[in-house]
Amino acid sequence: MSSYQTLDVGRDGPVLHIRLNRPDVRNAFNGALVEELQLAFREADQDAEARVVVLSGNGKSFSAGADLAWMQQQAALSPEDNERGAERMARMFLSIARCRKPVVGRMHGHALGGGTGLTAAVDMAFCSEDCVFGLTEVKLGIVPAVISPYVMQKIGAGRARTLFLTGERFDGKEAMRIGLVHKAVPEGELDGVVQKAVGELLSAGPLAVASAKELIRAVAPLTLEEAIPMTSKWIAALRATPEAREGMGAFLDKRKANWVR
Ligand code: COA
């Protein structure tokens, strides 16, 4: 595992914890954090031991989004370099969304701008009820551009029209109501709900979980008719894998599958 300057990465058995670690600036992300987060997710993808990734933030807040001093520096570069830096940031979000391991988010304090974007990019997010979210970019004269596909996939274009245009802040309960997070709970219960979700993921077949993630990506743009050839091939292939033989066999034999600890 690489050593990181802006992340705190550690493993607890099959669970890889990636914690944003610039607490003095509320885990705002600069160029170094963008590079490192992408690298950490690439490593998670390749890590044969890791079955679940938990993304969280050290200190008072999950993340205050892009580091505004860094954003200003980027804006002062040549147009080509400015664009390249923005693309690197966009690819960081993609590395999370496309990670073959399930990614669980744990959000507390603030998750603003890109922090809301990271919440949207993970597979399932859990937050404290008082966590403050917001697509605040317009308040700063910018827009939530590279995070827009992730946020819109979670909350829909209709809600995005209000939240992108006003930049208003909202709490964890509202984030749950609009589907940005899976569950909002009092902060004292946050680790418990994250752990429960991790437990559910660990009791599922690892290849099946990766395949389910890929299935959602592949099926989302299709009509019901278009989906038939793809989805029938998909289940035909999956039910013939050794993992499926073990999973279904374990149920029929009334025992635990061999991946359940
Ligand atoms: N970029 C750069 N620095 C940031 C930052 C950001 N996005 N967010 C916070 N910081 C810095 C502050 O400038 C401050 O630095 P200082 O100690 O040198 O003064 C430090 O982090 C702590 O922030 P502060 O505002 O004092 O902490 P707080 O706990 O009272 O408030 C926030 C935290 C996140 C609510 C507040 O900092 C904030 O609103 N940040 C901007 C969030 C935002 O709109 N992000 C969208 C970016 S596109």
Coordinates of C-alpha atoms and ligand atoms in Angstrom, one line a residue:
M1 CA 0.0 0.0 0.0
S2 CA 1.3 3.5 -0.9
S3 CA 2.0 6.0 1.9
Y4 CA -0.1 9.1 1.6
Q5 CA 0.3 12.8 2.6
T6 CA -3.4 13.8 2.5
L7 CA -5.1 10.5 3.2
D8 CA -5.1 8.1 6.2
V9 CA -5.5 4.7 4.7
G10 CA -5.7 1.5 6.8
R11 CA -7.2 -2.0 6.6
D12 CA -9.4 -3.8 9.1
G13 CA -9.5 -7.3 7.8
P14 CA -11.4 -7.2 4.5
V15 CA -12.4 -3.5 5.0
L16 CA -10.2 -0.8 3.6
H17 CA -10.7 2.6 5.3
I18 CA -9.8 5.6 3.3
R19 CA -10.0 8.8 5.4
L20 CA -9.5 12.3 4.0
N21 CA -6.8 13.8 6.1
R22 CA -6.5 17.6 5.8
P23 CA -8.5 18.4 8.9
D24 CA -7.2 21.9 9.3
V25 CA -8.9 22.9 6.1
R26 CA -11.9 20.6 6.7
N27 CA -10.5 18.1 4.2
A28 CA -10.8 20.5 1.3
F29 CA -9.2 18.8 -1.7
N30 CA -6.2 20.2 -3.5
G31 CA -4.1 18.7 -6.3
A32 CA -2.3 16.3 -4.0
L33 CA -5.5 15.0 -2.4
V34 CA -7.1 14.6 -5.9
E35 CA -4.1 12.5 -7.1
E36 CA -3.9 10.5 -3.9
L37 CA -7.6 9.7 -3.7
Q38 CA -7.6 8.4 -7.2
L39 CA -4.5 6.3 -6.5
A40 CA -6.1 4.9 -3.3
F41 CA -9.2 3.8 -5.2
R42 CA -7.1 2.3 -8.0
E43 CA -5.2 0.3 -5.3
A44 CA -8.5 -0.7 -3.6
D45 CA -9.7 -2.0 -7.0
Q46 CA -6.6 -4.2 -7.3
D47 CA -6.4 -5.2 -3.7
A48 CA -7.4 -8.9 -3.5
E49 CA -7.9 -8.8 0.3
A50 CA -10.2 -5.7 0.3
R51 CA -13.9 -6.5 -0.1
V52 CA -15.4 -3.2 1.0
V53 CA -14.1 0.4 1.1
V54 CA -15.3 2.9 3.6
L55 CA -14.7 6.6 2.8
S56 CA -14.7 9.1 5.6
G57 CA -13.0 12.3 6.8
N58 CA -10.8 13.0 9.8
G59 CA -11.5 16.0 12.1
K60 CA -14.6 18.2 12.4
S61 CA -16.0 17.7 8.9
F62 CA -16.1 15.1 6.1
S63 CA -15.1 17.6 3.4
A64 CA -15.5 21.3 2.5
G65 CA -15.1 20.4 -1.2
A66 CA -12.5 21.8 -3.5
D67 CA -9.7 23.8 -1.9
L68 CA -10.6 27.3 -3.0
A69 CA -7.0 28.5 -2.9
W70 CA -6.0 25.6 -5.1
M71 CA -9.0 26.4 -7.4
Q72 CA -7.7 30.0 -7.8
Q73 CA -4.2 28.7 -8.6
Q74 CA -5.6 26.4 -11.2
A75 CA -7.6 29.2 -12.8
A76 CA -4.3 31.2 -13.2
L77 CA -2.7 28.4 -15.3
S78 CA -2.7 28.2 -19.1
P79 CA -6.1 27.2 -20.4
E80 CA -4.7 23.8 -21.3
D81 CA -3.2 23.1 -17.8
N82 CA -6.3 24.5 -16.2
E83 CA -8.5 22.1 -18.1
R84 CA -6.1 19.2 -17.5
G85 CA -6.3 19.8 -13.7
A86 CA -10.1 19.9 -13.9
E87 CA -10.1 16.6 -15.8
R88 CA -7.9 15.0 -13.1
M89 CA -10.5 16.1 -10.5
A90 CA -13.3 14.6 -12.7
R91 CA -11.4 11.3 -13.0
M92 CA -11.0 11.1 -9.2
F93 CA -14.8 10.9 -8.9
L94 CA -14.9 8.3 -11.6
S95 CA -12.3 6.2 -9.8
I96 CA -14.7 6.0 -6.8
A97 CA -17.9 5.3 -8.9
R98 CA -16.1 2.7 -11.0
C99 CA -14.2 0.9 -8.1
R100 CA -15.2 -2.7 -8.3
K101 CA -15.4 -2.9 -4.6
P102 CA -18.5 -1.5 -2.9
V103 CA -17.8 1.9 -1.5
V104 CA -19.6 3.1 1.7
G105 CA -19.5 6.8 2.7
R106 CA -19.5 8.1 6.2
M107 CA -20.3 11.8 6.2
H108 CA -20.3 14.1 9.3
G109 CA -19.9 17.8 10.0
H110 CA -19.9 19.3 6.6
A111 CA -20.0 17.8 3.1
L112 CA -20.1 20.8 0.9
G113 CA -19.5 21.3 -2.8
G114 CA -17.2 18.4 -3.8
G115 CA -18.0 16.9 -0.4
T116 CA -21.6 16.5 -1.6
G117 CA -20.1 15.2 -4.8
L118 CA -18.2 12.5 -3.0
T119 CA -21.4 11.6 -1.2
A120 CA -23.1 11.1 -4.5
A121 CA -20.2 9.2 -6.0
V122 CA -20.1 6.4 -3.4
D123 CA -22.4 3.4 -3.6
M124 CA -24.2 4.1 -0.3
A125 CA -23.7 7.0 2.0
F126 CA -24.6 7.3 5.7
C127 CA -24.5 10.7 7.5
S128 CA -25.2 12.3 10.8
E129 CA -28.6 14.1 10.9
D130 CA -26.9 17.4 11.5
C131 CA -24.3 17.0 8.7
V132 CA -24.5 20.1 6.4
F133 CA -24.7 19.5 2.6
G134 CA -24.9 21.9 -0.2
L135 CA -24.0 22.5 -3.9
T136 CA -22.6 25.8 -2.8
E137 CA -20.5 26.5 -5.9
V138 CA -22.8 29.3 -7.3
K139 CA -22.3 31.2 -4.0
L140 CA -18.6 31.4 -5.1
G141 CA -19.3 32.3 -8.7
I142 CA -18.6 28.8 -10.0
V143 CA -20.8 25.7 -10.8
P144 CA -20.8 22.0 -9.6
A145 CA -19.6 20.8 -13.0
V146 CA -17.5 17.7 -12.6
I147 CA -19.8 16.3 -9.8
S148 CA -23.0 17.1 -11.6
P149 CA -23.4 13.6 -13.2
Y150 CA -23.0 11.8 -9.9
V151 CA -25.3 14.2 -8.0
M152 CA -28.0 14.1 -10.7
Q153 CA -27.9 10.3 -10.8
K154 CA -28.7 10.2 -7.1
I155 CA -31.2 13.0 -6.7
G156 CA -32.5 13.6 -10.3
A157 CA -32.4 16.7 -12.5
G158 CA -35.5 18.3 -11.0
R159 CA -34.0 18.5 -7.5
A160 CA -30.6 19.5 -9.0
R161 CA -32.3 22.5 -10.6
T162 CA -33.1 23.9 -7.2
L163 CA -30.0 22.9 -5.4
F164 CA -27.4 23.8 -8.1
L165 CA -29.1 27.2 -8.8
T166 CA -29.6 28.4 -5.2
G167 CA -26.5 26.8 -3.6
E168 CA -28.6 26.5 -0.4
R169 CA -27.3 24.3 2.4
F170 CA -29.4 21.4 3.8
D171 CA -29.1 18.9 6.6
G172 CA -28.7 15.1 6.7
K173 CA -32.4 14.5 7.1
E174 CA -33.1 16.4 3.9
A175 CA -30.2 14.5 2.2
M176 CA -31.9 11.3 3.1
R177 CA -35.3 12.5 2.0
I178 CA -34.0 13.4 -1.5
G179 CA -32.0 10.2 -1.9
L180 CA -28.5 11.6 -1.6
V181 CA -27.7 9.4 1.4
H182 CA -29.1 6.1 2.4
K183 CA -29.6 6.9 6.0
A184 CA -29.2 9.9 8.4
V185 CA -28.8 9.1 12.1
P186 CA -27.7 10.9 15.3
E187 CA -23.9 11.2 15.1
G188 CA -23.5 8.7 18.0
E189 CA -25.1 6.0 15.9
L190 CA -23.2 6.7 12.7
D191 CA -20.4 4.1 13.1
G192 CA -23.0 1.5 14.0
V193 CA -25.0 2.0 10.8
V194 CA -21.8 2.0 8.7
Q195 CA -20.7 -1.2 10.3
K196 CA -24.1 -2.8 9.7
A197 CA -23.9 -1.9 6.0
V198 CA -20.4 -3.3 5.8
G199 CA -21.6 -6.5 7.5
E200 CA -24.4 -6.9 4.9
L201 CA -21.8 -6.4 2.1
L202 CA -19.4 -9.0 3.6
S203 CA -22.2 -11.6 3.8
A204 CA -22.8 -11.3 0.1
G205 CA -20.7 -13.1 -2.6
P206 CA -17.8 -10.8 -3.5
L207 CA -18.0 -11.5 -7.3
A208 CA -21.8 -11.1 -7.2
V209 CA -21.5 -7.7 -5.4
A210 CA -19.0 -6.5 -8.1
S211 CA -21.3 -7.8 -10.8
A212 CA -24.4 -6.1 -9.3
K213 CA -22.5 -2.8 -9.3
E214 CA -21.6 -3.3 -13.0
L215 CA -25.2 -4.4 -13.8
I216 CA -26.6 -1.1 -12.6
R217 CA -24.2 0.8 -14.7
A218 CA -25.0 -1.3 -17.8
V219 CA -28.8 -1.5 -17.4
A220 CA -29.5 2.2 -16.5
P221 CA -29.5 3.6 -20.0
L222 CA -31.5 0.8 -21.6
T223 CA -35.2 0.4 -22.4
L224 CA -37.0 -2.6 -20.9
E225 CA -36.8 -4.3 -24.4
E226 CA -33.2 -3.5 -24.9
A227 CA -32.4 -4.9 -21.4
I228 CA -33.7 -8.4 -22.2
P229 CA -30.7 -9.9 -24.1
M230 CA -28.2 -8.4 -21.8
T231 CA -29.9 -9.3 -18.5
S232 CA -30.7 -12.8 -19.6
K233 CA -27.0 -13.4 -20.6
W234 CA -26.0 -11.8 -17.3
I235 CA -27.9 -14.2 -15.0
A236 CA -27.1 -17.2 -17.2
A237 CA -23.3 -16.4 -16.8
L238 CA -23.5 -15.6 -13.1
R239 CA -25.5 -18.6 -12.0
A240 CA -22.9 -20.9 -13.5
T241 CA -19.9 -19.4 -11.6
P242 CA -18.2 -21.3 -8.8
E243 CA -19.3 -18.6 -6.4
A244 CA -23.0 -19.0 -7.4
R245 CA -22.6 -22.8 -7.0
E246 CA -21.2 -22.3 -3.5
G247 CA -23.9 -19.6 -2.6
M248 CA -26.9 -21.5 -3.8
G249 CA -25.4 -24.9 -2.6
A250 CA -24.9 -23.4 0.9
F251 CA -28.5 -22.3 1.1
L252 CA -29.8 -25.7 0.0
D253 CA -27.4 -27.5 2.3
K254 CA -28.5 -25.2 5.2
R255 CA -24.9 -24.0 5.9
K256 CA -23.1 -20.7 5.5
A257 CA -21.4 -19.9 2.2
N258 CA -17.6 -20.1 2.4
W259 CA -17.1 -16.3 2.1
V260 CA -19.2 -15.6 5.2
R261 CA -17.0 -15.0 8.3
Ligands
COA1 N1 -11.1 25.6 0.6 C1 -10.0 26.1 1.2 N2 -10.0 26.3 2.5 C2 -11.1 26.0 3.2 C3 -12.2 25.5 2.6 C4 -12.2 25.3 1.2 N3 -13.2 24.8 0.5 N4 -13.2 25.3 3.6 C5 -12.6 25.6 4.7 N5 -11.4 26.1 4.5 C6 -10.4 26.6 5.5 C7 -10.8 27.9 6.1 O1 -10.4 29.0 5.2 C8 -10.1 27.9 7.4 O2 -8.8 28.2 7.2 P1 -8.0 29.1 8.3 O3 -8.0 28.3 9.6 O4 -6.6 29.3 7.7 O5 -8.8 30.4 8.5 C9 -10.2 26.5 7.9 O6 -10.4 25.7 6.7 C10 -11.3 26.2 8.8 O7 -12.5 26.7 8.2 P2 -13.6 27.6 9.1 O8 -14.5 28.2 8.1 O9 -12.8 28.4 10.1 O10 -14.2 26.3 9.9 P3 -15.7 26.1 10.3 O11 -15.8 24.8 11.0 O12 -16.3 27.3 11.1 O13 -16.6 26.0 9.0 C11 -17.1 25.2 6.7 C12 -16.4 25.0 8.1 C13 -16.8 24.0 5.9 C14 -18.6 25.3 7.0 C15 -16.6 26.5 6.1 O14 -15.2 26.6 6.1 C16 -17.1 26.7 4.6 O15 -18.2 27.1 4.4 N6 -16.2 26.4 3.7 C17 -16.5 26.5 2.3 C18 -17.3 25.3 1.8 C19 -17.7 25.4 0.3 O16 -18.5 26.2 0.0 N7 -17.1 24.6 -0.5 C20 -17.4 24.5 -1.9 C21 -16.1 24.5 -2.6 S1 -16.4 24.4 -4.4

